Amino acid sequence: MKRLSMLLASSALMISAHGVNWVEVSESSSGSTFSIDLDSIESSDINIIDEKDVENITVSMLRTYPAQKQIKKEKTAVKDKGAAKEKIDIKENSIQRSDQQLLISCKDASYYKRAYVNYDADDKVLKSWQSEKPILTTKDFKVTAPKTVGRRLIEHACDSYEQTKQQSV
């Protein structure tokens, strides 16, 4: 069942990446860029049990990491007792990008990470995760600090959502 949920999270995030309108919002001091998909911003039907009157939105976020060198490690393997040691090269793949789905509360600039998929430079999935929480409370959300990348992402998503909402009225 857990494998199925990971597959669903991966496919949902990959599907969202096809019809996208990525807008770069911020860059971190480490060189990572953060973008949001304006086409993915929508009202969420997920209720927070201790704050029912607050409208939350969902958004797809993309974090692109700076190019990194391939790391090679040598590992010594011993096949049998007393046998010669054999050196094996192991390549560690580093994350090139991370697609994430966030549930955002514009009221207090907080977010809850619903799912993510990490990719290497060859678009190979390194790790994926999807929340299995059936019920959320405000304690599940992380409040962002002012003048941070997280706050800028949330403010941009909330502003875009409000503009779209006003244009459709």
Short mmCIF file of C-alpha atoms in Angstrom, two decimals:
data_model
loop_
_atom_site.label_atom_id
_atom_site.label_comp_id
_atom_site.label_asym_id
_atom_site.label_seq_id
_atom_site.Cartn_x
_atom_site.Cartn_y
_atom_site.Cartn_z
CA MET A 1 0.00 0.00 0.00
CA LYS A 2 2.84 2.37 0.85
CA ARG A 3 4.45 1.66 -2.53
CA LEU A 4 1.16 2.52 -4.25
CA SER A 5 0.94 5.85 -2.43
CA MET A 6 4.53 6.70 -3.46
CA LEU A 7 3.67 5.85 -7.07
CA LEU A 8 0.60 8.06 -6.90
CA ALA A 9 2.59 10.95 -5.43
CA SER A 10 5.25 10.60 -8.12
CA SER A 11 2.74 10.46 -10.95
CA ALA A 12 0.72 13.38 -9.58
CA LEU A 13 3.80 15.57 -9.38
CA MET A 14 5.09 14.43 -12.78
CA ILE A 15 1.72 15.11 -14.42
CA SER A 16 1.65 18.57 -12.89
CA ALA A 17 5.04 19.26 -14.47
CA HIS A 18 3.72 18.91 -18.05
CA GLY A 19 1.17 21.73 -18.23
CA VAL A 20 3.03 24.21 -16.13
CA ASN A 21 3.71 27.89 -15.85
CA TRP A 22 6.85 27.99 -13.69
CA VAL A 23 7.80 31.38 -12.30
CA GLU A 24 11.09 31.77 -10.46
CA VAL A 25 10.39 33.40 -7.11
CA SER A 26 13.65 33.31 -5.20
CA GLU A 27 17.22 32.08 -5.01
CA SER A 28 18.91 30.89 -1.83
CA SER A 29 22.39 31.82 -0.68
CA SER A 30 23.49 28.27 -1.59
CA GLY A 31 22.47 28.80 -5.22
CA SER A 32 19.19 26.84 -5.24
CA THR A 33 16.37 28.42 -7.23
CA PHE A 34 12.75 28.20 -6.11
CA SER A 35 9.86 28.40 -8.55
CA ILE A 36 6.11 27.93 -8.32
CA ASP A 37 3.71 26.74 -10.98
CA LEU A 38 1.09 29.45 -11.35
CA ASP A 39 -1.25 27.02 -13.12
CA SER A 40 -1.24 24.68 -10.11
CA ILE A 41 -2.47 27.25 -7.59
CA GLU A 42 -6.02 26.47 -6.54
CA SER A 43 -8.32 26.41 -3.58
CA SER A 44 -7.94 23.27 -1.51
CA ASP A 45 -10.80 21.09 -0.36
CA ILE A 46 -8.68 19.78 2.51
CA ASN A 47 -10.14 20.97 5.79
CA ILE A 48 -8.05 21.76 8.82
CA ILE A 49 -10.10 20.47 11.75
CA ASP A 50 -9.23 23.21 14.23
CA GLU A 51 -9.63 26.10 11.76
CA LYS A 52 -12.54 25.36 9.43
CA ASP A 53 -13.25 28.89 8.15
CA VAL A 54 -9.80 29.45 6.64
CA GLU A 55 -9.36 28.90 2.92
CA ASN A 56 -6.18 27.00 2.06
CA ILE A 57 -4.56 26.69 -1.35
CA THR A 58 -2.38 24.08 -3.01
CA VAL A 59 0.65 24.87 -5.14
CA SER A 60 3.41 22.96 -6.91
CA MET A 61 6.89 24.18 -6.07
CA LEU A 62 10.17 23.37 -7.80
CA ARG A 63 13.56 23.61 -6.14
CA THR A 64 16.50 23.37 -8.50
CA TYR A 65 19.86 22.72 -6.89
CA PRO A 66 23.13 24.12 -8.24
CA ALA A 67 25.12 21.75 -10.46
CA GLN A 68 27.21 19.40 -8.38
CA LYS A 69 30.12 17.19 -9.26
CA GLN A 70 29.60 13.44 -9.25
CA ILE A 71 31.02 12.01 -6.08
CA LYS A 72 32.96 8.79 -6.40
CA LYS A 73 33.61 6.64 -3.39
CA GLU A 74 35.69 3.54 -3.17
CA LYS A 75 34.30 0.64 -1.25
CA THR A 76 36.33 -2.41 -0.41
CA ALA A 77 34.41 -5.67 -0.62
CA VAL A 78 35.48 -9.02 0.76
CA LYS A 79 33.72 -11.93 -0.94
CA ASP A 80 34.97 -14.89 1.11
CA LYS A 81 37.04 -15.21 4.23
CA GLY A 82 40.68 -14.99 3.27
CA ALA A 83 39.88 -13.92 -0.31
CA ALA A 84 41.50 -10.91 -1.97
CA LYS A 85 39.89 -7.55 -1.36
CA GLU A 86 38.14 -6.03 -4.37
CA LYS A 87 37.72 -2.29 -4.87
CA ILE A 88 34.37 -1.10 -6.19
CA ASP A 89 33.61 2.43 -7.40
CA ILE A 90 30.29 3.75 -6.17
CA LYS A 91 28.75 6.86 -7.69
CA GLU A 92 26.47 8.83 -5.46
CA ASN A 93 23.81 10.74 -7.32
CA SER A 94 22.94 14.10 -5.88
CA ILE A 95 19.59 15.83 -6.06
CA GLN A 96 19.25 18.04 -9.13
CA ARG A 97 15.65 19.12 -8.49
CA SER A 98 12.78 18.52 -6.14
CA ASP A 99 9.11 18.80 -7.15
CA GLN A 100 6.90 19.45 -4.15
CA GLN A 101 3.21 19.94 -3.49
CA LEU A 102 2.39 22.34 -0.68
CA LEU A 103 -0.82 23.14 1.17
CA ILE A 104 -0.66 26.82 2.11
CA SER A 105 -2.52 28.94 4.62
CA CYS A 106 -2.35 32.53 3.40
CA LYS A 107 -3.83 33.69 6.71
CA ASP A 108 -0.60 33.12 8.67
CA ALA A 109 1.94 32.40 5.87
CA SER A 110 2.29 28.76 6.84
CA TYR A 111 2.55 25.58 4.79
CA TYR A 112 2.24 21.82 4.98
CA LYS A 113 4.32 19.68 2.61
CA ARG A 114 1.94 17.11 1.08
CA ALA A 115 4.35 15.30 -1.25
CA TYR A 116 7.71 15.51 -2.97
CA VAL A 117 9.79 13.74 -5.61
CA ASN A 118 13.57 14.25 -5.76
CA TYR A 119 15.35 13.75 -9.12
CA ASP A 120 18.98 13.47 -10.16
CA ALA A 121 20.49 15.09 -13.27
CA ASP A 122 19.32 12.14 -15.42
CA ASP A 123 15.70 12.59 -14.24
CA LYS A 124 15.95 9.40 -12.21
CA VAL A 125 13.77 9.43 -9.10
CA LEU A 126 16.00 9.36 -6.04
CA LYS A 127 13.31 9.56 -3.40
CA SER A 128 9.61 10.26 -3.17
CA TRP A 129 7.23 10.79 -0.31
CA GLN A 130 3.54 11.49 0.20
CA SER A 131 1.83 12.45 3.43
CA GLU A 132 -0.40 9.76 4.83
CA LYS A 133 -2.13 12.04 7.34
CA PRO A 134 -5.89 11.81 6.81
CA ILE A 135 -6.62 14.73 9.15
CA LEU A 136 -4.61 17.94 9.53
CA THR A 137 -4.53 20.55 12.28
CA THR A 138 -2.84 23.93 12.41
CA LYS A 139 -0.01 22.27 14.36
CA ASP A 140 0.93 20.35 11.19
CA PHE A 141 1.73 23.61 9.39
CA LYS A 142 5.10 25.37 9.53
CA VAL A 143 4.92 29.15 9.88
CA THR A 144 7.50 30.92 7.73
CA ALA A 145 9.68 33.71 9.03
CA PRO A 146 9.61 37.14 7.34
CA LYS A 147 12.23 37.85 4.66
CA THR A 148 12.93 34.16 3.94
CA VAL A 149 12.65 32.10 0.78
CA GLY A 150 9.68 30.22 2.25
CA ARG A 151 7.80 33.43 3.04
CA ARG A 152 8.46 34.80 -0.46
CA LEU A 153 7.11 31.61 -2.03
CA ILE A 154 3.96 31.71 0.07
CA GLU A 155 3.37 35.43 -0.50
CA HIS A 156 3.82 35.00 -4.26
CA ALA A 157 1.42 32.03 -4.36
CA CYS A 158 -1.18 33.82 -2.22
CA ASP A 159 -0.93 37.04 -4.29
CA SER A 160 -1.30 35.06 -7.53
CA TYR A 161 -4.29 33.19 -6.12
CA GLU A 162 -6.01 36.41 -5.03
CA GLN A 163 -5.41 38.04 -8.44
CA THR A 164 -6.84 35.02 -10.26
CA LYS A 165 -9.82 34.94 -7.90
CA GLN A 166 -10.55 38.65 -8.48
CA GLN A 167 -10.23 38.30 -12.26
CA SER A 168 -12.78 35.48 -12.34
CA VAL A 169 -15.40 37.58 -10.47
#
